[in-house]
Coordinates of C-alpha atoms in Angstrom, one line a residue:
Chain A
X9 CA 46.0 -196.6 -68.2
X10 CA 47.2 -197.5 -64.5
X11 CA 50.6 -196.6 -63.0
X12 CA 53.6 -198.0 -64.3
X13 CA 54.4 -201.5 -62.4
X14 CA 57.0 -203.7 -64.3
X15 CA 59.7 -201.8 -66.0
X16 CA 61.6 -204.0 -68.5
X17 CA 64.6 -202.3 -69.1
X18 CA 67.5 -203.1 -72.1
X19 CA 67.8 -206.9 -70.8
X20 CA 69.9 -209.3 -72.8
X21 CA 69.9 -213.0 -71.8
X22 CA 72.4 -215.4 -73.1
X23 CA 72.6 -218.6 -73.3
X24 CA 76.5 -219.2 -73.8
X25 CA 76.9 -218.0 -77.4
X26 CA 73.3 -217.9 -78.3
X27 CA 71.7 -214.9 -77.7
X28 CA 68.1 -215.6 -76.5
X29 CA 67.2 -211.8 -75.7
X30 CA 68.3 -209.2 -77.3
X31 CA 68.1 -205.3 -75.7
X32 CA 63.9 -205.6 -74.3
X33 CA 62.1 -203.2 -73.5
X34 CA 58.7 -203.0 -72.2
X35 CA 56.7 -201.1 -69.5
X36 CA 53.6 -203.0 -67.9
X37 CA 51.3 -200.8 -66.5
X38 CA 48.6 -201.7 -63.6
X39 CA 45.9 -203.4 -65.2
X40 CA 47.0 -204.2 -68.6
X41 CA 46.9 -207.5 -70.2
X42 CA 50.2 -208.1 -72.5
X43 CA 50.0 -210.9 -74.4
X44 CA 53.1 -212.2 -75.7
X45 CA 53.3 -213.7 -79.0
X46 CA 56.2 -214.7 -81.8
X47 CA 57.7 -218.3 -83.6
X48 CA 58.8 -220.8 -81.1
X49 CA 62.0 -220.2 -79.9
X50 CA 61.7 -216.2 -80.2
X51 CA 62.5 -216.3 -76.6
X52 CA 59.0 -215.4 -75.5
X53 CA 58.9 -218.1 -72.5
X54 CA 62.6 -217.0 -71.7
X55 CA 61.6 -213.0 -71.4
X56 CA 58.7 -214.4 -68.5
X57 CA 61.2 -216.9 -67.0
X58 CA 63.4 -213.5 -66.5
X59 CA 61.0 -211.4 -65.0
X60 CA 60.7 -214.0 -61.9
X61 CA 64.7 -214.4 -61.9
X62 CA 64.3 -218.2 -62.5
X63 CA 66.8 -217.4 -65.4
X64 CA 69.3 -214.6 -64.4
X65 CA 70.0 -212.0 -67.0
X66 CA 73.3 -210.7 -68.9
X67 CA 72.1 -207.5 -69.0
X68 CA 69.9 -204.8 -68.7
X69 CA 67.3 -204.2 -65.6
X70 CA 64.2 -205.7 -64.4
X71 CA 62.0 -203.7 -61.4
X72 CA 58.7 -204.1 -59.9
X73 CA 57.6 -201.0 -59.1
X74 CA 60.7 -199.7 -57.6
X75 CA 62.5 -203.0 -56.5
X76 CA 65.1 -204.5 -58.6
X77 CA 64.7 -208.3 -59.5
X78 CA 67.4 -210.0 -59.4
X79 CA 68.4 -214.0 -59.4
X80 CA 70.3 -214.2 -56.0
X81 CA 69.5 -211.2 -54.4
X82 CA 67.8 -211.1 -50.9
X83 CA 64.5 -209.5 -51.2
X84 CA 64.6 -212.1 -54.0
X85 CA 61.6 -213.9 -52.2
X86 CA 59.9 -210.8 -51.0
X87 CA 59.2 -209.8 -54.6
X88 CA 58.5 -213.1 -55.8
X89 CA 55.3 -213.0 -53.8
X90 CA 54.4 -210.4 -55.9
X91 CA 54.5 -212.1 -59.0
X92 CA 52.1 -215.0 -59.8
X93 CA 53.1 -217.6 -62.5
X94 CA 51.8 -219.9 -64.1
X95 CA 53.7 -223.5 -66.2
X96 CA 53.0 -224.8 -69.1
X97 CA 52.8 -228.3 -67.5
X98 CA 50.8 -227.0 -64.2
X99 CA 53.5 -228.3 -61.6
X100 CA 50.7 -228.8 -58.8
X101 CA 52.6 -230.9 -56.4
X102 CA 51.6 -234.5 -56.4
X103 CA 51.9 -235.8 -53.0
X104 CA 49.5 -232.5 -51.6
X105 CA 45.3 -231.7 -52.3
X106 CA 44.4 -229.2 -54.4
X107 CA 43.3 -227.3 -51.5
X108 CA 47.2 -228.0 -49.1
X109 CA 48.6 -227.1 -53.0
X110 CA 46.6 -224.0 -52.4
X111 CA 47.7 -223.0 -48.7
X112 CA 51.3 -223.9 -49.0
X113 CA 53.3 -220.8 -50.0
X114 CA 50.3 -218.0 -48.0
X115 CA 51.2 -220.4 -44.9
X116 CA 54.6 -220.6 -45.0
X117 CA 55.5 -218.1 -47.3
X118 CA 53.1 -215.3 -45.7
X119 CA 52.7 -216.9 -42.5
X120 CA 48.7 -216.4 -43.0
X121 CA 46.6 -218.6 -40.7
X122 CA 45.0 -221.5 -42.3
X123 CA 41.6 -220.3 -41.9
X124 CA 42.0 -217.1 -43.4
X125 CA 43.6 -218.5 -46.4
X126 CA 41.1 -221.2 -47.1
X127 CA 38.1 -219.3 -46.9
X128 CA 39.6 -217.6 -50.0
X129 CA 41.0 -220.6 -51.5
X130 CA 37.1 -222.3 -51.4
X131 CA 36.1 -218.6 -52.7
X132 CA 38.3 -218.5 -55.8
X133 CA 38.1 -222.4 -56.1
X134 CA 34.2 -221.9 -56.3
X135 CA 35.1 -218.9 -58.7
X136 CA 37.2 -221.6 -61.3
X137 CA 33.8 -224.0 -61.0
X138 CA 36.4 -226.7 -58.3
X139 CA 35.1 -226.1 -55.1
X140 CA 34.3 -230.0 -55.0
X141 CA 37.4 -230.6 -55.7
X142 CA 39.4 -229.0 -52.8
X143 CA 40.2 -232.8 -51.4
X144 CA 41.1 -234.3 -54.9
X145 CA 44.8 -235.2 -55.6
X146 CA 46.2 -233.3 -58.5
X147 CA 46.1 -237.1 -60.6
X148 CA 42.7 -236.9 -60.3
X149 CA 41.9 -234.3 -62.3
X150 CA 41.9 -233.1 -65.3
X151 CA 44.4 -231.3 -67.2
X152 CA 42.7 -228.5 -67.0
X153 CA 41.4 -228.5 -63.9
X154 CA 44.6 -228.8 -62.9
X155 CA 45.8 -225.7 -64.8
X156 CA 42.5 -223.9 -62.8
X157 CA 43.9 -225.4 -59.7
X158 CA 47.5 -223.8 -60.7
X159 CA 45.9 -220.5 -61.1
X160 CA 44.3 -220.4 -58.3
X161 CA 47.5 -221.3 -56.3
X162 CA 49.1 -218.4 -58.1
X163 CA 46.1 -216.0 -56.9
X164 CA 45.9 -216.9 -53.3
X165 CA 49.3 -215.2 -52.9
X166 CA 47.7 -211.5 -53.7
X167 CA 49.9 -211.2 -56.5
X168 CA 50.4 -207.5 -58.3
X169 CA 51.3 -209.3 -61.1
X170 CA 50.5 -212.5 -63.0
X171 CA 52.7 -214.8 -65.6
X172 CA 51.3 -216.7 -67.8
X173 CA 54.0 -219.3 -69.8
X174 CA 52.0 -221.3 -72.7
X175 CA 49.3 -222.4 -70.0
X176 CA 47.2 -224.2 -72.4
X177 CA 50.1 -225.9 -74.3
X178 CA 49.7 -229.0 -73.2
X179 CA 46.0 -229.7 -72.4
X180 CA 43.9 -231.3 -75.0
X181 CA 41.6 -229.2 -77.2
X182 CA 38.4 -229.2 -75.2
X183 CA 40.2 -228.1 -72.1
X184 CA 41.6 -225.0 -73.4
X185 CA 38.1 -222.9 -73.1
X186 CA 37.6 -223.7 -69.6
X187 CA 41.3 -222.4 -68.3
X188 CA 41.1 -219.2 -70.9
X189 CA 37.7 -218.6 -69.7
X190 CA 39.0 -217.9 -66.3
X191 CA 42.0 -215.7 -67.9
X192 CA 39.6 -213.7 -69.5
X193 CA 37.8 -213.5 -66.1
X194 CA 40.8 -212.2 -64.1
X195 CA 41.4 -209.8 -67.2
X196 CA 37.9 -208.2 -66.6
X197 CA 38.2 -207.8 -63.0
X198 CA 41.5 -205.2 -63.7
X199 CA 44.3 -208.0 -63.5
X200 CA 47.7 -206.8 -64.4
X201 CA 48.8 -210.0 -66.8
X202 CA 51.7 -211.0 -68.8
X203 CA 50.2 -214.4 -71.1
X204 CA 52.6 -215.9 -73.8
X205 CA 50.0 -218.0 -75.8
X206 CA 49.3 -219.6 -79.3
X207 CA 45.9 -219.1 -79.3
X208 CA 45.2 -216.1 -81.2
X209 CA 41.8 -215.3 -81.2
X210 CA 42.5 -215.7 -77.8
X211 CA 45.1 -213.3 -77.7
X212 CA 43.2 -210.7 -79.8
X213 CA 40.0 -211.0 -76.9
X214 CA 41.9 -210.6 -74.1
X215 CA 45.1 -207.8 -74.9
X216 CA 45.5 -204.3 -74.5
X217 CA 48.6 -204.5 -75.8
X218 CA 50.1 -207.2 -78.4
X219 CA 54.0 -207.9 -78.2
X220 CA 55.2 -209.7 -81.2
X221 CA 58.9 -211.1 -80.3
X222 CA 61.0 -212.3 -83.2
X223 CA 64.6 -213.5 -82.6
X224 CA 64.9 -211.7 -79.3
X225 CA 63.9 -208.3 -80.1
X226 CA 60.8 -206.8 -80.1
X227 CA 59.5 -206.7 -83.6
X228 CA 55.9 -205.2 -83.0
X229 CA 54.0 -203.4 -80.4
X230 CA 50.5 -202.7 -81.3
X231 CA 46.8 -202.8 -80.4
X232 CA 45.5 -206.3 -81.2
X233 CA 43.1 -204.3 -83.7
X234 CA 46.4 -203.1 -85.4
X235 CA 48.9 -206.3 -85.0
X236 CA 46.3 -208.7 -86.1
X237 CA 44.4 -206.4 -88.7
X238 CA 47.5 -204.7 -90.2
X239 CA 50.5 -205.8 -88.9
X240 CA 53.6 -203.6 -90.3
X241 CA 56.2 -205.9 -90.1
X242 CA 56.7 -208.4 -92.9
X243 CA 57.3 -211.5 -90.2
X244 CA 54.6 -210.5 -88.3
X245 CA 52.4 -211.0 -91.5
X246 CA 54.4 -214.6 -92.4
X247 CA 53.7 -215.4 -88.8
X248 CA 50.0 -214.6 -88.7
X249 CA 49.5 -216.5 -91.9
X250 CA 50.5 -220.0 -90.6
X251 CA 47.1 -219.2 -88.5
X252 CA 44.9 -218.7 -91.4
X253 CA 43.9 -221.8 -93.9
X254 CA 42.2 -221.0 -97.6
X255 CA 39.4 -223.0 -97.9
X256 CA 41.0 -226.0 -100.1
X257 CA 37.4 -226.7 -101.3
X258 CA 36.6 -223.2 -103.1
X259 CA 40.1 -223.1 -104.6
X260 CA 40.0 -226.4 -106.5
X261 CA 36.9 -224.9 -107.5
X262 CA 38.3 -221.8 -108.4
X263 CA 41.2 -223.3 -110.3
X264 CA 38.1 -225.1 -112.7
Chain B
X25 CA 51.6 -289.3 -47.5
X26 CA 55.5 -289.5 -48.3
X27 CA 57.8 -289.3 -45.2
X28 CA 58.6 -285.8 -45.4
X29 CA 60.6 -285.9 -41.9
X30 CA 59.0 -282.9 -40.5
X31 CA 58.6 -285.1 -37.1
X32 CA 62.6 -284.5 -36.6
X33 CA 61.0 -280.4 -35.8
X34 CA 59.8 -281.7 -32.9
X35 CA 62.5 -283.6 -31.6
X36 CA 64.7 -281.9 -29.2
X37 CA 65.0 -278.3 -29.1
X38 CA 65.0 -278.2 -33.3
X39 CA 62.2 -275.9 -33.4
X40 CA 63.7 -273.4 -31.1
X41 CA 67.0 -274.0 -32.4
X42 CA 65.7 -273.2 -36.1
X43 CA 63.8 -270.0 -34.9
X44 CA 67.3 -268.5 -33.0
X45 CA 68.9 -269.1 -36.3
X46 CA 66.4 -267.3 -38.3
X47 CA 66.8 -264.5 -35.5
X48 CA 70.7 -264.5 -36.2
X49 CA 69.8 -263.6 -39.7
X50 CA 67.1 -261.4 -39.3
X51 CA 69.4 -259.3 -36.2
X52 CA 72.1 -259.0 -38.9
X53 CA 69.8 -258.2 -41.7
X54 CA 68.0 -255.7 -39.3
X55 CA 71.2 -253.7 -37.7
X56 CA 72.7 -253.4 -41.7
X57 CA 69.4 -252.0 -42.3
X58 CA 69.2 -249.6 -39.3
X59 CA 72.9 -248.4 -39.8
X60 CA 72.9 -248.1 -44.5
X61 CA 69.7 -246.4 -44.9
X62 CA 70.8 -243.2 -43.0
X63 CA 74.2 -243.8 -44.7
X64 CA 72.7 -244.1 -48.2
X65 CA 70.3 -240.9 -47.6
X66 CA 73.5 -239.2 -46.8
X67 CA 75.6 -240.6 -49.8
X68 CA 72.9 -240.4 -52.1
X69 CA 72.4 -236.8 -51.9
X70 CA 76.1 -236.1 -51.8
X71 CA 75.4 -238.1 -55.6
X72 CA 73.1 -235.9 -56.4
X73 CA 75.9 -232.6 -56.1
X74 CA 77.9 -231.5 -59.1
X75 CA 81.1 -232.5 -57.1
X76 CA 82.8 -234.1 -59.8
X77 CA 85.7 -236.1 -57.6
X78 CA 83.2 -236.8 -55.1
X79 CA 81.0 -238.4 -58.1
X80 CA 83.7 -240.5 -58.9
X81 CA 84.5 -241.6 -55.5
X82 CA 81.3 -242.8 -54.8
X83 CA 80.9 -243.9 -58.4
X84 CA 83.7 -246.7 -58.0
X85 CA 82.4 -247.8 -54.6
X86 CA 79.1 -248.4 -56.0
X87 CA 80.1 -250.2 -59.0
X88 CA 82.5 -252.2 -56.6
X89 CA 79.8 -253.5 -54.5
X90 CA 77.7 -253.8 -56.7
X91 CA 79.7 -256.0 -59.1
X92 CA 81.7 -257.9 -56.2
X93 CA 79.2 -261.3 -55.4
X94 CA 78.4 -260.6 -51.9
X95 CA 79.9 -263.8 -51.1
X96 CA 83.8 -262.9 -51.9
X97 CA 82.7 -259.8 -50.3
X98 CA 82.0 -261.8 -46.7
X99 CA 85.4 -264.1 -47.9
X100 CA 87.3 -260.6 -48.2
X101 CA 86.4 -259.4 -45.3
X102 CA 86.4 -262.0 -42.7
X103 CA 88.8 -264.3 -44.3
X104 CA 91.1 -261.0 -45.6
X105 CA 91.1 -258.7 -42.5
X106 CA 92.4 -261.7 -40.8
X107 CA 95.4 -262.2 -42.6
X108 CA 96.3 -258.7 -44.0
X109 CA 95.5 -256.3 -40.8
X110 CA 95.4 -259.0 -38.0
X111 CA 91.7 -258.4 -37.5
X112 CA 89.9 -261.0 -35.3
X113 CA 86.1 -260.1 -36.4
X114 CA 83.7 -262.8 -35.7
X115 CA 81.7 -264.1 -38.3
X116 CA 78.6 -261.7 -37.7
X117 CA 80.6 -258.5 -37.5
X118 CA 82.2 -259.2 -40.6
X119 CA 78.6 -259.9 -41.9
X120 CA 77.3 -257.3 -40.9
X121 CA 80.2 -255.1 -42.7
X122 CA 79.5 -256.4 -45.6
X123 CA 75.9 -255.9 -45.7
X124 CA 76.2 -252.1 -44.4
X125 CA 78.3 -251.8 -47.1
X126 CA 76.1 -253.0 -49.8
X127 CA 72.8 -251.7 -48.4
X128 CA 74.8 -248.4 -48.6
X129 CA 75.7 -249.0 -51.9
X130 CA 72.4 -250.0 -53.0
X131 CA 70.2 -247.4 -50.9
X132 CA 72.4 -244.6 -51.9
X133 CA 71.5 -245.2 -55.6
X134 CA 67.5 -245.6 -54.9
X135 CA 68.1 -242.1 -53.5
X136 CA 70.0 -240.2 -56.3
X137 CA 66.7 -241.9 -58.5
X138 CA 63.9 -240.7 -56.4
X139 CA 66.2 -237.4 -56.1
X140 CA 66.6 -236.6 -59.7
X141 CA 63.2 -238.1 -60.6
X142 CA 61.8 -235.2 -59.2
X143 CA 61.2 -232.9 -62.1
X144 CA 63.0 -229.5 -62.6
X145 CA 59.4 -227.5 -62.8
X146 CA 58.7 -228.6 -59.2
X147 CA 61.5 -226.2 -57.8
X148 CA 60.4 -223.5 -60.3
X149 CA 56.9 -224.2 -59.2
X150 CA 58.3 -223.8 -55.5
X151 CA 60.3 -220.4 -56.3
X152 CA 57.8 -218.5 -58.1
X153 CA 55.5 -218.9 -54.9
X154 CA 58.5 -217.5 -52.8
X155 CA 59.3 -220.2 -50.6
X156 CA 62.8 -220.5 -49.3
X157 CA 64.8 -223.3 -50.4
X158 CA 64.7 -224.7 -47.1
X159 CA 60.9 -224.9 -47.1
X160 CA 61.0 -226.0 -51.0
X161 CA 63.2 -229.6 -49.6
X162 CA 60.9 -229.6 -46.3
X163 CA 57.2 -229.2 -47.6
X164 CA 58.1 -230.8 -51.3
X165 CA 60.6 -232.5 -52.9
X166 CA 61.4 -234.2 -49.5
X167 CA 57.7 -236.0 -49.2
X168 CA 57.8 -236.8 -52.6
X169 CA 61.2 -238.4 -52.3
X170 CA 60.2 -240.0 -49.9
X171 CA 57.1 -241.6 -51.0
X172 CA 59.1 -242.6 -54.1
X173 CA 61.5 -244.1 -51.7
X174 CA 59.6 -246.3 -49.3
X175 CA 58.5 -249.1 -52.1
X176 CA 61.8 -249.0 -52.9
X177 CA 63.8 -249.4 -49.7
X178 CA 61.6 -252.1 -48.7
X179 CA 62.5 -254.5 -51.1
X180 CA 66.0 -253.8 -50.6
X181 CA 65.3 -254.6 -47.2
X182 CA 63.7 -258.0 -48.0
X183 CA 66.6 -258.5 -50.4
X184 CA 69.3 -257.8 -47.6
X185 CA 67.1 -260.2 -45.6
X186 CA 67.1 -263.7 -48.2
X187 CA 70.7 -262.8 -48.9
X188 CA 71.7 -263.4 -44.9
X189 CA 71.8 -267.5 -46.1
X190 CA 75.4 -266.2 -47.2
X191 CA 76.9 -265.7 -44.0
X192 CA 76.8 -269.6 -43.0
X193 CA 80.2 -269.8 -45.5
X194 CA 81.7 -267.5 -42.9
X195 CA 80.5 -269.7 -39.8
X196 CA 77.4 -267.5 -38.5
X197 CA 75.1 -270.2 -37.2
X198 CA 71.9 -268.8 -39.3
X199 CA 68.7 -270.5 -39.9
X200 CA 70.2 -272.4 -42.8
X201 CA 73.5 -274.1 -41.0
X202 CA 71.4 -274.8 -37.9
X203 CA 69.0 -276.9 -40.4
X204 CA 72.1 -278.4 -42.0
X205 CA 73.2 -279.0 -38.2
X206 CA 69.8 -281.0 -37.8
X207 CA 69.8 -282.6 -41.1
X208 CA 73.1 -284.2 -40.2
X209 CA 72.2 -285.2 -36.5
X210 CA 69.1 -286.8 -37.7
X211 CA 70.4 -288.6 -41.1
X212 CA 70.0 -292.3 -39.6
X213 CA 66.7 -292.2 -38.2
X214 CA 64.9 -289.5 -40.0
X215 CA 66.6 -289.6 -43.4
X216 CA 63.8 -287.6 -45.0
X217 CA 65.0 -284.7 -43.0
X218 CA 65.7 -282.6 -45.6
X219 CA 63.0 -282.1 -47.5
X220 CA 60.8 -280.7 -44.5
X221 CA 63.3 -278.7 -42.5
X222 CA 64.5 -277.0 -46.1
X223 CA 60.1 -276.7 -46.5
X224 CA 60.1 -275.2 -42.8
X225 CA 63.0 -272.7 -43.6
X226 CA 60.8 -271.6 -46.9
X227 CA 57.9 -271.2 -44.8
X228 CA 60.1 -269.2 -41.9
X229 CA 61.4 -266.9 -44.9
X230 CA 58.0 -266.1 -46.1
X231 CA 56.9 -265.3 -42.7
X232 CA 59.7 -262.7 -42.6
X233 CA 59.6 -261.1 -45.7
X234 CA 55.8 -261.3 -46.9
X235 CA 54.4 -259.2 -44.3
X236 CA 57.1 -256.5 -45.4
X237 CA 56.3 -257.0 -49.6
X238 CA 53.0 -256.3 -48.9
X239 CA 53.6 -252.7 -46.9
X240 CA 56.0 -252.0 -49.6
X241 CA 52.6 -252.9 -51.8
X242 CA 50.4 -251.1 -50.1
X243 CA 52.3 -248.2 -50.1
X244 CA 53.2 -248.1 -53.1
X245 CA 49.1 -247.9 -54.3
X246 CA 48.5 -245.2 -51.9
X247 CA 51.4 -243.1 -53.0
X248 CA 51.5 -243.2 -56.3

């Protein structure tokens, strides 16, 4: 296993009263693929949300490598560049192509020339099966060749670190391959990735490393061999159940 | 054929006359224009804080306008200022007042929309790829406002522009009293007046405002 890069440290996020996280703690190291899993509401969107300080924390520590992160601090930006995300709902912006959606924040944000940044914007774009596409509008495409697009944006930024919040959620069954294809593609070239998912044989092809969040705590920690094989916690077992369907069929004949 | 009087257009100056009076209405319909869409972009953002006295300020001045008929607004001010603070405005100024006050009104609330409609993700979207807030309102929610705003903005302008018929019940010599000016003149020997100087005005109106319905159209398709 790599170096230690994210260090999650006792972090509690409230939400008023509610309690969303409750005392985490987790260590990503370089290359490893975490996926995230738990019952809606667990606070497993929330925990990735707090890692890029789009939610500040009540307590606790977050720090890539040795920077703290921090909603409001300075260097805020600095590290955010370091951390690629990826929504639920893609967020491409509308009124730019999928390539100008690509250049935006290395232009501005890195103040990388144009050239430069498009000749690996076409590259990954050709990578995610889109190169055609670099002059489409976001509303022209797909679902999830918009979530490829969104990746992509997220890559052309050199991040040490990629998010992953639900990303297939919301695209339509026959969609989903194509965008966790390309996940399992960055995972094989030594990615450092945080994914909070629902699709579990998904989950168990990609992970090193299998968080199971329940109520705001970290309930399991395993290998996906171990979580999904023999998982030790009794709501980890309820959980993984909803997932599994007896075959109505050979019961009724059973029950004959 | 029926006598539709349209040979009274051609008596005279009427045809000139009729175009300076559309040109009164159009200047005052223009110059509110020019002066409430800056004024609204300024108001409708200061909507869009979480300022609550400030929300309520311009929360009564909207309703105001917006539930005042435009004509006791013109009555109110030219007639009002008058009597009340000695004001002498002329007819146009006191138009043009009113219709600074209600494009204000009206723009600044097209602007809190297309504000707000912007979804929440797009400034997450915008954080996570580290750029500044500045650059978030310059590279994307301002084009996207703004593309939402356009369509909009335009047909408040065309409505600012059918609404200048108003200001002949405060004495502005617009399209419409000029026609009413040549309808009367003309009543014994062209008694049909009416019906083709009221057609002419239709036709000047269109003229005006179609041109500007179809940008609003066209942008509208590209943008959307």
């Amino acid at each position: 296993m790599g170096e230690p890069v994210l260090h999650i440290e006792h972090i509690t996020k409230k939400y008023e009263d509610h309690t969303v996280l409750n005392d985490v703690n987790l260590t990503v190291h370089q290359g490893e693929v975490i996926v995230i899993i738990g019952p809606s509401g667990c606070g497993k969107s929330t925990l990735l949300r707090c890692i890029n300080a789009l939610e500040p924390i009540q307590g606790g520590e977050i720090r890539l490598e040795d920077k703290k992160i921090e909603a409001g601090s300075k260097e805020l930006a600095a590290i955010r560049q370091k951390i690629g995300m990826v929504f639920q709902s893609y967020e491409l912006f509308p009124h730019l192509t999928v390539l100008d959606n690509i250049l935006l924040a290395p232009m501005k944000v890195q103040k990388r020339s144009r050239e430069e940044v498009k000749k690996e914007a076409l590259t990954l774009l050709d990578r995610v099966g889109l190169k055609d596409r670099a002059d489409s509008y976001p509303r022209q495409l797909s679902g999830g060749q918009k979530q490829r697009v969104a990746i992509v944006r997220a890559l052309c930024m050199h991040p040490e670190i990629l998010l992953f919040d639900e990303v297939t959620a919301a695209l339509d069954p026959e969609m989903v391959r194509e965008v966790l294809d390309v996940m399992l593609d960055l995972a094989s070239q030594g990615r450092t990735m945080l994914i909070v998912t629902h699709e579990m044989s998904f989950a168990k092809a990609v992970a090193d490393r299998v968080i199971f969040l329940d109520g705001g705590k970290i309930a399991e920690e395993a290998t996906p061999k171990e979580f999904f094989e023999h998982p030790k916690t009794e709501r980890a077992k309820q959980f993984l159940n909803m997932f599994t369907f007896e075959d109505a069929k050979t019961q009724n004949t059973e029950n004959e | 054929m029926p006598d539709l009087g349209i040979e009274v257009l051609f008596k005279g100056k009427n045809m000139l006359r009729l175009l300076g009076g559309l040109w009164t209405a159009l200047r005052i319909s223009l110059i509110a224009v020019v002066i409430s869409i800056p004024l609204g972009i300024l108001l409708g953002v200061l909507m869009t804080k979480k300022n609550r006295m400030l929300h309520a300020i311009l929360r009564v001045y909207l309703e105001f306008i917006r539930i005042m008929p435009q004509m006791v607004l013109l009555f109110l001010v030219y007639f009002g200022t008058t009597r009340s603070f000695g004001w002498d405005l002329s007819g146009e100024v006191a138009s043009i007042i009113v219709f600074v006050l209600w494009g204000t009104a009206e723009m600044s609330d097209l602007v809190r929309g297309a504000l707000i409609s912007i979804p929440k993700h797009q400034y997450e979207s915008c954080e996570a790829l580290g750029l500044s807030r500045t650059q978030t309102y310059l590279y994307v929610i301002i084009p996207q406002t703004i593309r939402r705003l356009i369509p909009l903005s335009i047909n408040l302008i065309t409505r600012m522009i059918k609404t200048t018929t108003l200001v002949l019940m405060i004495g502005v010599v617009e399209v419409l009293k000029v026609a009413q000016q040549i309808i009367e003149a003309n009543r014994m020997n062209s008694p049909n007046a009416a019906f083709g100087i009221y057609l002419t005005i239709f036709l000047l109106y269109f003229l005006a405002c179609w041109p500007i319905s179809l940008l609003a159209r066209h942008l509208e398709k590209k943008w959307r």
